Amino acid sequence: MPSGHLPHPPSGRRTVAPRTAGATILRPRLQGPPPGSANAPRVAYDAFRMRYEGVYVRYARVRLHSPEAADLTVRAALEGVAERWHLVLREASPAAACWSLVRSRIADTAQPPRSAGLLTPDETDMLVLRYRLGLPVAEAASVMGMDAPRFAVGLGGAIRLLTSRPGSSLREAGRGERP
């Protein structure tokens, strides 16, 4: 009989012995309230914030040129998201809804990017997230609440637009003029 296999049970099916036979398996305890409880939306918001807040702040620092202004702006934006969280959860893509709220708050404070008028706001954001912040395509797409193929197509289009214009630079895309 091969090692790791138990004798055939009466049903005729073979059973594979677990590799951890004799070992104690530690399973992590789930933290927070059960999914149906009243606190579940707050836990979901806290998890969402932990996942994306750092990227939002880095993005805001590129757009606002000030760490202090970026921190305050993102904090205010996330407070707005928290107030609307019950509505955000009803969206097809909560990440896209949050990105829209955060980006809007940052845009209210930021100088228009140099690419304004040439690129859409999404294309500008794609360039900033991918090339200024150095995020992998899948992660940048997740931040914006879209799938990676859609992100890659949009990013490719933005690059083609910028590189086809004389004097355009990927390096400057998404960067606002300093006052």
Short mmCIF file of N, CA and C in Angstrom, two decimals:
data_model
loop_
_atom_site.label_atom_id
_atom_site.label_comp_id
_atom_site.label_asym_id
_atom_site.label_seq_id
_atom_site.Cartn_x
_atom_site.Cartn_y
_atom_site.Cartn_z
N MET A 1 0.86 -1.17 0.00
CA MET A 1 0.00 0.00 0.00
C MET A 1 0.91 1.23 0.00
N PRO A 2 0.62 2.25 -0.87
CA PRO A 2 1.46 3.43 -0.91
C PRO A 2 1.40 4.18 0.41
N SER A 3 2.53 4.77 0.75
CA SER A 3 2.62 5.56 1.98
C SER A 3 1.65 6.74 1.91
N GLY A 4 1.00 7.03 3.03
CA GLY A 4 0.10 8.18 3.09
C GLY A 4 -1.33 7.84 2.71
N HIS A 5 -1.60 6.63 2.27
CA HIS A 5 -2.95 6.24 1.91
C HIS A 5 -3.50 5.28 2.94
N LEU A 6 -4.74 5.40 3.21
CA LEU A 6 -5.41 4.50 4.13
C LEU A 6 -6.01 3.35 3.33
N PRO A 7 -6.29 2.26 4.00
CA PRO A 7 -6.94 1.17 3.27
C PRO A 7 -8.26 1.65 2.69
N HIS A 8 -8.69 1.01 1.62
CA HIS A 8 -9.94 1.40 0.97
C HIS A 8 -11.10 1.25 1.93
N PRO A 9 -11.91 2.28 2.08
CA PRO A 9 -13.10 2.15 2.92
C PRO A 9 -14.12 1.26 2.22
N PRO A 10 -15.11 0.82 2.95
CA PRO A 10 -16.11 -0.09 2.36
C PRO A 10 -16.74 0.46 1.08
N SER A 11 -16.83 1.76 0.94
CA SER A 11 -17.47 2.32 -0.25
C SER A 11 -16.63 2.13 -1.50
N GLY A 12 -15.37 1.78 -1.31
CA GLY A 12 -14.50 1.59 -2.46
C GLY A 12 -13.69 2.83 -2.81
N ARG A 13 -13.94 3.94 -2.14
CA ARG A 13 -13.18 5.17 -2.40
C ARG A 13 -11.91 5.17 -1.59
N ARG A 14 -10.84 5.69 -2.16
CA ARG A 14 -9.58 5.79 -1.43
C ARG A 14 -9.56 7.10 -0.64
N THR A 15 -8.94 7.07 0.49
CA THR A 15 -8.84 8.24 1.34
C THR A 15 -7.37 8.55 1.55
N VAL A 16 -7.00 9.80 1.43
CA VAL A 16 -5.62 10.22 1.65
C VAL A 16 -5.50 10.71 3.08
N ALA A 17 -4.49 10.21 3.77
CA ALA A 17 -4.27 10.63 5.16
C ALA A 17 -3.75 12.06 5.17
N PRO A 18 -4.18 12.86 6.11
CA PRO A 18 -3.67 14.23 6.18
C PRO A 18 -2.19 14.22 6.48
N ARG A 19 -1.45 15.13 5.89
CA ARG A 19 -0.01 15.23 6.11
C ARG A 19 0.32 15.66 7.53
N THR A 20 -0.64 16.23 8.19
CA THR A 20 -0.38 16.74 9.54
C THR A 20 -0.79 15.73 10.60
N ALA A 21 -0.89 14.45 10.23
CA ALA A 21 -1.30 13.44 11.19
C ALA A 21 -0.41 13.51 12.42
N GLY A 22 -1.04 13.60 13.57
CA GLY A 22 -0.29 13.65 14.82
C GLY A 22 0.12 15.05 15.22
N ALA A 23 0.02 16.02 14.32
CA ALA A 23 0.41 17.40 14.65
C ALA A 23 -0.82 18.19 15.06
N THR A 24 -0.61 19.16 15.91
CA THR A 24 -1.70 20.04 16.31
C THR A 24 -1.83 21.15 15.29
N ILE A 25 -3.02 21.34 14.76
CA ILE A 25 -3.25 22.39 13.77
C ILE A 25 -3.83 23.58 14.50
N LEU A 26 -3.14 24.69 14.41
CA LEU A 26 -3.63 25.92 15.02
C LEU A 26 -4.37 26.71 13.96
N ARG A 27 -5.58 27.03 14.22
CA ARG A 27 -6.37 27.84 13.31
C ARG A 27 -6.53 29.21 13.93
N PRO A 28 -6.30 30.27 13.13
CA PRO A 28 -6.44 31.61 13.69
C PRO A 28 -7.89 31.89 14.04
N ARG A 29 -8.07 32.58 15.12
CA ARG A 29 -9.42 33.01 15.50
C ARG A 29 -9.79 34.22 14.68
N LEU A 30 -10.99 34.27 14.25
CA LEU A 30 -11.46 35.42 13.51
C LEU A 30 -11.74 36.54 14.51
N GLN A 31 -11.27 37.70 14.19
CA GLN A 31 -11.50 38.86 15.04
C GLN A 31 -12.75 39.58 14.57
N GLY A 32 -13.36 40.29 15.46
CA GLY A 32 -14.50 41.11 15.08
C GLY A 32 -15.81 40.36 15.21
N PRO A 33 -16.88 41.06 14.96
CA PRO A 33 -18.21 40.49 15.11
C PRO A 33 -18.55 39.54 13.97
N PRO A 34 -19.50 38.67 14.19
CA PRO A 34 -19.93 37.81 13.09
C PRO A 34 -20.56 38.64 11.97
N PRO A 35 -20.51 38.16 10.73
CA PRO A 35 -20.99 38.94 9.58
C PRO A 35 -22.40 39.50 9.71
N GLY A 36 -23.30 38.86 10.41
CA GLY A 36 -24.67 39.36 10.51
C GLY A 36 -24.88 40.38 11.61
N SER A 37 -23.85 40.70 12.39
CA SER A 37 -24.05 41.59 13.53
C SER A 37 -24.09 43.05 13.10
N ALA A 38 -24.52 43.89 14.01
CA ALA A 38 -24.65 45.32 13.73
C ALA A 38 -23.30 45.98 13.51
N ASN A 39 -22.22 45.42 14.04
CA ASN A 39 -20.88 46.02 13.90
C ASN A 39 -20.16 45.59 12.63
N ALA A 40 -20.71 44.66 11.88
CA ALA A 40 -20.04 44.15 10.68
C ALA A 40 -19.69 45.26 9.68
N PRO A 41 -20.58 46.23 9.39
CA PRO A 41 -20.19 47.28 8.46
C PRO A 41 -19.00 48.09 8.95
N ARG A 42 -18.91 48.34 10.24
CA ARG A 42 -17.77 49.10 10.78
C ARG A 42 -16.47 48.32 10.62
N VAL A 43 -16.55 47.02 10.87
CA VAL A 43 -15.36 46.18 10.70
C VAL A 43 -14.94 46.17 9.24
N ALA A 44 -15.91 46.09 8.33
CA ALA A 44 -15.60 46.11 6.90
C ALA A 44 -14.97 47.43 6.51
N TYR A 45 -15.48 48.53 7.04
CA TYR A 45 -14.89 49.84 6.75
C TYR A 45 -13.46 49.92 7.28
N ASP A 46 -13.25 49.46 8.51
CA ASP A 46 -11.91 49.50 9.09
C ASP A 46 -10.92 48.68 8.25
N ALA A 47 -11.36 47.52 7.78
CA ALA A 47 -10.49 46.69 6.94
C ALA A 47 -10.20 47.39 5.62
N PHE A 48 -11.22 47.99 5.03
CA PHE A 48 -11.04 48.73 3.78
C PHE A 48 -10.04 49.87 3.98
N ARG A 49 -10.22 50.61 5.04
CA ARG A 49 -9.34 51.75 5.32
C ARG A 49 -7.90 51.28 5.52
N MET A 50 -7.73 50.20 6.26
CA MET A 50 -6.37 49.68 6.47
C MET A 50 -5.71 49.29 5.15
N ARG A 51 -6.50 48.76 4.25
CA ARG A 51 -5.94 48.30 2.97
C ARG A 51 -5.54 49.46 2.06
N TYR A 52 -6.36 50.52 2.00
CA TYR A 52 -6.17 51.55 0.98
C TYR A 52 -5.65 52.90 1.47
N GLU A 53 -5.72 53.20 2.74
CA GLU A 53 -5.37 54.54 3.21
C GLU A 53 -3.94 54.94 2.85
N GLY A 54 -2.99 54.03 2.98
CA GLY A 54 -1.60 54.35 2.67
C GLY A 54 -1.42 54.77 1.22
N VAL A 55 -2.06 54.06 0.31
CA VAL A 55 -1.98 54.40 -1.12
C VAL A 55 -2.66 55.74 -1.38
N TYR A 56 -3.80 55.96 -0.75
CA TYR A 56 -4.50 57.23 -0.92
C TYR A 56 -3.61 58.40 -0.48
N VAL A 57 -2.92 58.24 0.63
CA VAL A 57 -2.04 59.31 1.13
C VAL A 57 -0.87 59.52 0.17
N ARG A 58 -0.27 58.45 -0.32
CA ARG A 58 0.85 58.60 -1.27
C ARG A 58 0.38 59.30 -2.55
N TYR A 59 -0.79 58.90 -3.04
CA TYR A 59 -1.36 59.55 -4.22
C TYR A 59 -1.59 61.04 -3.95
N ALA A 60 -2.17 61.35 -2.81
CA ALA A 60 -2.44 62.75 -2.47
C ALA A 60 -1.15 63.56 -2.35
N ARG A 61 -0.10 62.96 -1.86
CA ARG A 61 1.18 63.68 -1.74
C ARG A 61 1.74 64.03 -3.12
N VAL A 62 1.55 63.15 -4.09
CA VAL A 62 1.98 63.46 -5.45
C VAL A 62 1.16 64.62 -6.01
N ARG A 63 -0.13 64.58 -5.81
CA ARG A 63 -1.02 65.60 -6.38
C ARG A 63 -0.96 66.93 -5.65
N LEU A 64 -0.74 66.89 -4.32
CA LEU A 64 -0.81 68.12 -3.53
C LEU A 64 0.55 68.71 -3.17
N HIS A 65 1.60 67.96 -3.35
CA HIS A 65 2.97 68.44 -3.08
C HIS A 65 3.20 68.81 -1.62
N SER A 66 2.36 68.35 -0.73
CA SER A 66 2.50 68.68 0.68
C SER A 66 2.04 67.50 1.52
N PRO A 67 2.95 66.93 2.31
CA PRO A 67 2.54 65.81 3.15
C PRO A 67 1.41 66.18 4.12
N GLU A 68 1.49 67.37 4.70
CA GLU A 68 0.46 67.78 5.66
C GLU A 68 -0.90 67.93 4.98
N ALA A 69 -0.91 68.61 3.84
CA ALA A 69 -2.18 68.78 3.11
C ALA A 69 -2.72 67.43 2.65
N ALA A 70 -1.83 66.55 2.22
CA ALA A 70 -2.26 65.22 1.77
C ALA A 70 -2.90 64.44 2.92
N ASP A 71 -2.24 64.44 4.07
CA ASP A 71 -2.77 63.71 5.22
C ASP A 71 -4.14 64.24 5.64
N LEU A 72 -4.27 65.57 5.71
CA LEU A 72 -5.55 66.17 6.11
C LEU A 72 -6.65 65.89 5.08
N THR A 73 -6.30 66.00 3.82
CA THR A 73 -7.28 65.79 2.76
C THR A 73 -7.77 64.35 2.73
N VAL A 74 -6.85 63.40 2.85
CA VAL A 74 -7.25 61.99 2.84
C VAL A 74 -8.06 61.67 4.10
N ARG A 75 -7.66 62.20 5.24
CA ARG A 75 -8.42 61.96 6.46
C ARG A 75 -9.86 62.46 6.30
N ALA A 76 -10.02 63.67 5.76
CA ALA A 76 -11.36 64.22 5.55
C ALA A 76 -12.14 63.38 4.54
N ALA A 77 -11.47 62.94 3.48
CA ALA A 77 -12.14 62.12 2.48
C ALA A 77 -12.61 60.80 3.08
N LEU A 78 -11.77 60.17 3.88
CA LEU A 78 -12.14 58.90 4.49
C LEU A 78 -13.24 59.07 5.54
N GLU A 79 -13.28 60.22 6.19
CA GLU A 79 -14.40 60.49 7.09
C GLU A 79 -15.70 60.57 6.29
N GLY A 80 -15.63 61.18 5.11
CA GLY A 80 -16.79 61.23 4.23
C GLY A 80 -17.20 59.84 3.77
N VAL A 81 -16.22 59.00 3.47
CA VAL A 81 -16.52 57.62 3.08
C VAL A 81 -17.18 56.89 4.24
N ALA A 82 -16.67 57.09 5.46
CA ALA A 82 -17.24 56.42 6.63
C ALA A 82 -18.70 56.81 6.83
N GLU A 83 -19.01 58.08 6.61
CA GLU A 83 -20.39 58.55 6.77
C GLU A 83 -21.32 57.92 5.73
N ARG A 84 -20.78 57.60 4.57
CA ARG A 84 -21.58 57.03 3.48
C ARG A 84 -21.37 55.53 3.31
N TRP A 85 -20.68 54.91 4.25
CA TRP A 85 -20.26 53.52 4.09
C TRP A 85 -21.43 52.60 3.78
N HIS A 86 -22.56 52.79 4.42
CA HIS A 86 -23.72 51.93 4.17
C HIS A 86 -24.18 52.05 2.72
N LEU A 87 -23.99 53.22 2.10
CA LEU A 87 -24.33 53.39 0.68
C LEU A 87 -23.23 52.83 -0.22
N VAL A 88 -21.99 53.01 0.20
CA VAL A 88 -20.85 52.50 -0.57
C VAL A 88 -20.95 50.99 -0.73
N LEU A 89 -21.37 50.31 0.34
CA LEU A 89 -21.47 48.85 0.29
C LEU A 89 -22.51 48.36 -0.70
N ARG A 90 -23.43 49.21 -1.10
CA ARG A 90 -24.46 48.84 -2.07
C ARG A 90 -23.99 49.01 -3.51
N GLU A 91 -22.86 49.65 -3.70
CA GLU A 91 -22.32 49.89 -5.04
C GLU A 91 -21.80 48.59 -5.66
N ALA A 92 -21.78 48.54 -6.97
CA ALA A 92 -21.23 47.37 -7.68
C ALA A 92 -19.76 47.18 -7.32
N SER A 93 -19.04 48.29 -7.17
CA SER A 93 -17.63 48.24 -6.76
C SER A 93 -17.41 49.26 -5.65
N PRO A 94 -17.43 48.82 -4.39
CA PRO A 94 -17.17 49.76 -3.30
C PRO A 94 -15.82 50.47 -3.44
N ALA A 95 -14.81 49.76 -3.94
CA ALA A 95 -13.49 50.38 -4.10
C ALA A 95 -13.56 51.52 -5.10
N ALA A 96 -14.30 51.34 -6.20
CA ALA A 96 -14.44 52.42 -7.20
C ALA A 96 -15.20 53.60 -6.61
N ALA A 97 -16.23 53.33 -5.83
CA ALA A 97 -16.99 54.42 -5.20
C ALA A 97 -16.11 55.21 -4.25
N CYS A 98 -15.31 54.51 -3.46
CA CYS A 98 -14.40 55.19 -2.52
C CYS A 98 -13.32 55.97 -3.26
N TRP A 99 -12.76 55.37 -4.30
CA TRP A 99 -11.74 56.06 -5.08
C TRP A 99 -12.31 57.37 -5.64
N SER A 100 -13.52 57.31 -6.13
CA SER A 100 -14.16 58.50 -6.67
C SER A 100 -14.30 59.59 -5.60
N LEU A 101 -14.72 59.21 -4.41
CA LEU A 101 -14.87 60.18 -3.32
C LEU A 101 -13.52 60.76 -2.89
N VAL A 102 -12.52 59.90 -2.76
CA VAL A 102 -11.19 60.35 -2.34
C VAL A 102 -10.58 61.24 -3.42
N ARG A 103 -10.64 60.79 -4.67
CA ARG A 103 -10.07 61.56 -5.78
C ARG A 103 -10.74 62.92 -5.90
N SER A 104 -12.05 62.97 -5.71
CA SER A 104 -12.79 64.22 -5.79
C SER A 104 -12.32 65.20 -4.71
N ARG A 105 -12.13 64.70 -3.50
CA ARG A 105 -11.68 65.57 -2.40
C ARG A 105 -10.27 66.10 -2.69
N ILE A 106 -9.42 65.25 -3.23
CA ILE A 106 -8.06 65.67 -3.56
C ILE A 106 -8.09 66.68 -4.70
N ALA A 107 -8.91 66.44 -5.71
CA ALA A 107 -9.01 67.35 -6.86
C ALA A 107 -9.52 68.73 -6.45
N ASP A 108 -10.34 68.79 -5.40
CA ASP A 108 -10.83 70.08 -4.91
C ASP A 108 -9.69 70.96 -4.41
N THR A 109 -8.62 70.33 -3.96
CA THR A 109 -7.49 71.04 -3.36
C THR A 109 -6.31 71.17 -4.32
N ALA A 110 -6.14 70.20 -5.20
CA ALA A 110 -4.94 70.12 -6.06
C ALA A 110 -5.02 71.06 -7.25
N GLN A 111 -3.84 71.41 -7.74
CA GLN A 111 -3.74 72.09 -9.02
C GLN A 111 -4.08 71.06 -10.11
N PRO A 112 -4.65 71.49 -11.22
CA PRO A 112 -4.93 70.51 -12.28
C PRO A 112 -3.63 69.86 -12.75
N PRO A 113 -3.67 68.58 -13.06
CA PRO A 113 -2.45 67.93 -13.56
C PRO A 113 -2.09 68.49 -14.93
N ARG A 114 -0.82 68.38 -15.27
CA ARG A 114 -0.35 68.88 -16.57
C ARG A 114 -1.02 68.15 -17.72
N SER A 115 -1.50 66.97 -17.45
CA SER A 115 -2.14 66.19 -18.50
C SER A 115 -3.62 66.55 -18.67
N ALA A 116 -4.13 67.49 -17.87
CA ALA A 116 -5.55 67.87 -17.95
C ALA A 116 -5.86 68.34 -19.37
N GLY A 117 -6.98 67.88 -19.89
CA GLY A 117 -7.39 68.23 -21.24
C GLY A 117 -6.88 67.23 -22.27
N LEU A 118 -5.79 66.57 -21.98
CA LEU A 118 -5.25 65.55 -22.89
C LEU A 118 -5.71 64.16 -22.46
N LEU A 119 -5.67 63.93 -21.16
CA LEU A 119 -6.05 62.63 -20.61
C LEU A 119 -7.30 62.77 -19.75
N THR A 120 -8.03 61.68 -19.61
CA THR A 120 -9.16 61.67 -18.68
C THR A 120 -8.60 61.60 -17.26
N PRO A 121 -9.41 61.94 -16.26
CA PRO A 121 -8.94 61.79 -14.88
C PRO A 121 -8.53 60.35 -14.56
N ASP A 122 -9.26 59.36 -15.07
CA ASP A 122 -8.87 57.97 -14.84
C ASP A 122 -7.51 57.66 -15.44
N GLU A 123 -7.27 58.11 -16.66
CA GLU A 123 -5.97 57.85 -17.30
C GLU A 123 -4.83 58.50 -16.52
N THR A 124 -5.06 59.72 -16.07
CA THR A 124 -4.04 60.40 -15.27
C THR A 124 -3.77 59.61 -13.99
N ASP A 125 -4.84 59.17 -13.33
CA ASP A 125 -4.66 58.39 -12.10
C ASP A 125 -3.93 57.09 -12.36
N MET A 126 -4.23 56.45 -13.47
CA MET A 126 -3.54 55.20 -13.81
C MET A 126 -2.04 55.43 -13.92
N LEU A 127 -1.66 56.51 -14.58
CA LEU A 127 -0.24 56.83 -14.72
C LEU A 127 0.40 57.12 -13.36
N VAL A 128 -0.29 57.89 -12.53
CA VAL A 128 0.26 58.23 -11.22
C VAL A 128 0.43 56.97 -10.37
N LEU A 129 -0.61 56.15 -10.31
CA LEU A 129 -0.53 54.95 -9.48
C LEU A 129 0.53 53.97 -9.97
N ARG A 130 0.61 53.80 -11.28
CA ARG A 130 1.55 52.82 -11.82
C ARG A 130 2.99 53.32 -11.84
N TYR A 131 3.19 54.56 -12.32
CA TYR A 131 4.57 55.02 -12.55
C TYR A 131 5.10 55.97 -11.48
N ARG A 132 4.27 56.77 -10.87
CA ARG A 132 4.76 57.65 -9.80
C ARG A 132 4.82 56.90 -8.47
N LEU A 133 3.81 56.06 -8.20
CA LEU A 133 3.80 55.31 -6.95
C LEU A 133 4.42 53.92 -7.10
N GLY A 134 4.57 53.46 -8.34
CA GLY A 134 5.21 52.17 -8.59
C GLY A 134 4.37 50.96 -8.24
N LEU A 135 3.05 51.11 -8.24
CA LEU A 135 2.19 49.98 -7.91
C LEU A 135 2.11 49.00 -9.07
N PRO A 136 2.08 47.72 -8.79
CA PRO A 136 1.82 46.75 -9.85
C PRO A 136 0.43 47.00 -10.45
N VAL A 137 0.23 46.59 -11.68
CA VAL A 137 -1.04 46.83 -12.37
C VAL A 137 -2.22 46.31 -11.55
N ALA A 138 -2.13 45.08 -11.04
CA ALA A 138 -3.25 44.50 -10.30
C ALA A 138 -3.58 45.32 -9.05
N GLU A 139 -2.58 45.79 -8.34
CA GLU A 139 -2.82 46.58 -7.14
C GLU A 139 -3.39 47.95 -7.48
N ALA A 140 -2.84 48.60 -8.49
CA ALA A 140 -3.35 49.91 -8.90
C ALA A 140 -4.79 49.79 -9.38
N ALA A 141 -5.10 48.73 -10.10
CA ALA A 141 -6.47 48.51 -10.55
C ALA A 141 -7.40 48.32 -9.36
N SER A 142 -6.96 47.58 -8.37
CA SER A 142 -7.76 47.35 -7.17
C SER A 142 -8.04 48.67 -6.44
N VAL A 143 -7.04 49.53 -6.35
CA VAL A 143 -7.22 50.83 -5.70
C VAL A 143 -8.32 51.63 -6.39
N MET A 144 -8.34 51.57 -7.72
CA MET A 144 -9.35 52.32 -8.48
C MET A 144 -10.66 51.57 -8.61
N GLY A 145 -10.70 50.34 -8.11
CA GLY A 145 -11.94 49.57 -8.14
C GLY A 145 -12.28 49.00 -9.50
N MET A 146 -11.27 48.63 -10.26
CA MET A 146 -11.51 48.03 -11.58
C MET A 146 -10.65 46.79 -11.72
N ASP A 147 -10.95 45.99 -12.74
CA ASP A 147 -10.14 44.79 -12.94
C ASP A 147 -8.86 45.16 -13.67
N ALA A 148 -7.87 44.30 -13.53
CA ALA A 148 -6.54 44.57 -14.09
C ALA A 148 -6.55 44.72 -15.61
N PRO A 149 -7.29 43.89 -16.38
CA PRO A 149 -7.28 44.09 -17.84
C PRO A 149 -7.81 45.47 -18.25
N ARG A 150 -8.87 45.92 -17.62
CA ARG A 150 -9.40 47.25 -17.94
C ARG A 150 -8.38 48.33 -17.61
N PHE A 151 -7.72 48.18 -16.48
CA PHE A 151 -6.67 49.12 -16.08
C PHE A 151 -5.55 49.13 -17.11
N ALA A 152 -5.10 47.95 -17.51
CA ALA A 152 -3.98 47.85 -18.46
C ALA A 152 -4.32 48.49 -19.80
N VAL A 153 -5.56 48.31 -20.26
CA VAL A 153 -5.98 48.93 -21.52
C VAL A 153 -5.98 50.45 -21.39
N GLY A 154 -6.54 50.94 -20.30
CA GLY A 154 -6.56 52.40 -20.08
C GLY A 154 -5.16 52.98 -19.95
N LEU A 155 -4.30 52.28 -19.25
CA LEU A 155 -2.92 52.72 -19.07
C LEU A 155 -2.19 52.76 -20.42
N GLY A 156 -2.39 51.73 -21.21
CA GLY A 156 -1.77 51.70 -22.54
C GLY A 156 -2.24 52.84 -23.42
N GLY A 157 -3.53 53.14 -23.36
CA GLY A 157 -4.05 54.27 -24.14
C GLY A 157 -3.47 55.59 -23.68
N ALA A 158 -3.32 55.77 -22.37
CA ALA A 158 -2.74 57.00 -21.84
C ALA A 158 -1.28 57.15 -22.28
N ILE A 159 -0.56 56.07 -22.25
CA ILE A 159 0.85 56.11 -22.67
C ILE A 159 0.94 56.47 -24.15
N ARG A 160 0.10 55.86 -24.98
CA ARG A 160 0.12 56.17 -26.42
C ARG A 160 -0.19 57.65 -26.65
N LEU A 161 -1.19 58.17 -25.95
CA LEU A 161 -1.54 59.59 -26.11
C LEU A 161 -0.37 60.50 -25.72
N LEU A 162 0.23 60.21 -24.60
CA LEU A 162 1.31 61.07 -24.13
C LEU A 162 2.56 60.99 -25.00
N THR A 163 2.89 59.79 -25.41
CA THR A 163 4.12 59.64 -26.20
C THR A 163 3.95 60.08 -27.64
N SER A 164 2.71 60.28 -28.09
CA SER A 164 2.49 60.71 -29.47
C SER A 164 2.55 62.24 -29.59
N ARG A 165 2.55 62.94 -28.49
CA ARG A 165 2.57 64.40 -28.52
C ARG A 165 3.98 64.92 -28.29
N PRO A 166 4.44 65.85 -29.12
CA PRO A 166 5.78 66.41 -28.91
C PRO A 166 5.87 67.09 -27.55
N GLY A 167 6.95 66.85 -26.87
CA GLY A 167 7.19 67.49 -25.58
C GLY A 167 6.47 66.84 -24.41
N SER A 168 5.70 65.79 -24.66
CA SER A 168 5.00 65.12 -23.58
C SER A 168 5.94 64.18 -22.86
N SER A 169 5.66 63.96 -21.58
CA SER A 169 6.51 63.11 -20.77
C SER A 169 5.68 62.31 -19.79
N LEU A 170 5.95 61.03 -19.71
CA LEU A 170 5.29 60.21 -18.70
C LEU A 170 5.66 60.68 -17.31
N ARG A 171 6.85 61.18 -17.17
CA ARG A 171 7.34 61.60 -15.88
C ARG A 171 6.48 62.74 -15.30
N GLU A 172 6.00 63.58 -16.15
CA GLU A 172 5.23 64.75 -15.69
C GLU A 172 3.73 64.47 -15.58
N ALA A 173 3.28 63.34 -16.09
CA ALA A 173 1.84 63.05 -16.07
C ALA A 173 1.32 63.00 -14.65
N GLY A 174 0.20 63.63 -14.44
CA GLY A 174 -0.44 63.61 -13.14
C GLY A 174 0.08 64.63 -12.17
N ARG A 175 1.12 65.30 -12.53
CA ARG A 175 1.71 66.27 -11.62
C ARG A 175 1.09 67.64 -11.85
N GLY A 176 0.63 68.25 -10.81
CA GLY A 176 0.07 69.59 -10.93
C GLY A 176 1.16 70.65 -11.00
N GLU A 177 0.86 71.77 -11.58
CA GLU A 177 1.81 72.87 -11.59
C GLU A 177 1.94 73.40 -10.17
N ARG A 178 3.13 73.71 -9.78
CA ARG A 178 3.32 74.29 -8.46
C ARG A 178 2.96 75.77 -8.51
N PRO A 179 2.27 76.23 -7.46
CA PRO A 179 1.89 77.66 -7.47
C PRO A 179 3.09 78.56 -7.38
#
